[in-house]
Coordinates of C-alpha atoms in Angstrom, one line a residue:
M1 CA 153.7 -26.6 87.1
S2 CA 151.7 -23.7 88.4
R3 CA 148.0 -23.5 88.8
I4 CA 147.6 -20.5 87.1
C5 CA 145.4 -19.5 84.0
D6 CA 147.4 -18.2 81.2
L7 CA 144.9 -15.5 80.0
T8 CA 142.8 -14.5 83.4
G9 CA 145.3 -15.2 85.7
K10 CA 143.1 -17.2 87.9
A11 CA 145.3 -18.9 90.7
S12 CA 144.2 -21.2 93.6
L13 CA 142.8 -19.9 96.7
V14 CA 142.9 -20.7 100.4
G15 CA 140.1 -21.8 102.5
N16 CA 138.9 -24.2 105.2
N17 CA 137.3 -27.7 105.3
V18 CA 134.4 -27.5 108.0
S19 CA 133.6 -30.7 109.7
N20 CA 130.4 -31.5 111.3
S21 CA 132.1 -30.6 114.8
N22 CA 132.9 -27.4 113.2
V23 CA 136.9 -28.0 113.4
K24 CA 138.3 -26.3 110.5
T25 CA 141.5 -27.5 108.3
K26 CA 143.0 -25.6 106.0
R27 CA 142.5 -26.8 102.1
R28 CA 142.9 -25.2 98.8
F29 CA 140.3 -24.2 96.0
H30 CA 141.9 -25.2 92.4
P31 CA 140.6 -23.6 89.5
N32 CA 139.4 -25.4 86.7
L33 CA 142.5 -25.3 84.1
K34 CA 142.6 -27.2 80.6
L35 CA 145.6 -27.7 78.3
K36 CA 143.9 -26.4 75.1
K37 CA 145.4 -25.6 71.5
F38 CA 144.1 -22.7 69.7
Y39 CA 144.7 -21.8 66.3
I40 CA 145.7 -18.1 65.6
P41 CA 144.5 -17.5 61.8
E42 CA 146.6 -14.2 61.4
E43 CA 149.8 -15.9 62.4
D44 CA 148.8 -19.4 60.7
R45 CA 150.0 -21.2 63.8
W46 CA 148.7 -23.2 66.8
I47 CA 149.3 -22.3 70.4
T48 CA 148.9 -24.3 73.5
L49 CA 147.6 -22.4 76.6
K50 CA 146.6 -23.4 80.3
V51 CA 143.5 -21.8 80.5
S52 CA 140.4 -21.9 82.7
T53 CA 137.0 -23.4 81.3
S54 CA 135.7 -19.9 81.8
A55 CA 138.4 -18.4 79.5
V56 CA 137.7 -21.0 76.9
K57 CA 133.9 -20.1 76.9
T58 CA 134.9 -16.1 76.6
I59 CA 137.5 -17.2 73.5
S60 CA 134.7 -19.5 71.9
K61 CA 132.5 -16.3 72.3
N62 CA 134.9 -13.5 71.0
G63 CA 137.7 -15.2 69.4
I64 CA 141.3 -16.0 70.2
T65 CA 142.9 -12.6 68.9
A66 CA 140.1 -10.4 70.5
C67 CA 140.8 -12.2 73.9
I68 CA 144.4 -12.1 73.7
N69 CA 144.5 -8.7 72.7
K70 CA 141.9 -7.8 75.8
F71 CA 144.2 -9.4 78.2
V72 CA 147.4 -7.9 77.0
K73 CA 145.5 -4.5 77.3
K74 CA 144.5 -5.3 80.9
G75 CA 147.9 -6.5 81.6
Y76 CA 147.3 -10.1 82.4
I77 CA 149.7 -11.5 79.9

């Protein structure tokens, strides 16, 4: 199961844990992803997407169809 947002394409980043003695060890920064069901009234159906919480806020502000069209136009989908 990949940790990539279906709409925005956000993925995990790589960085370092830095201890008190300044020893650096690798770690990963994962995006805050949630499985969410959205209703598309134009198609009269539900879809399940794995989206980041920032994408959920964008969808609630603009609507699911507008967000899907925007992300298709940008090339994320």
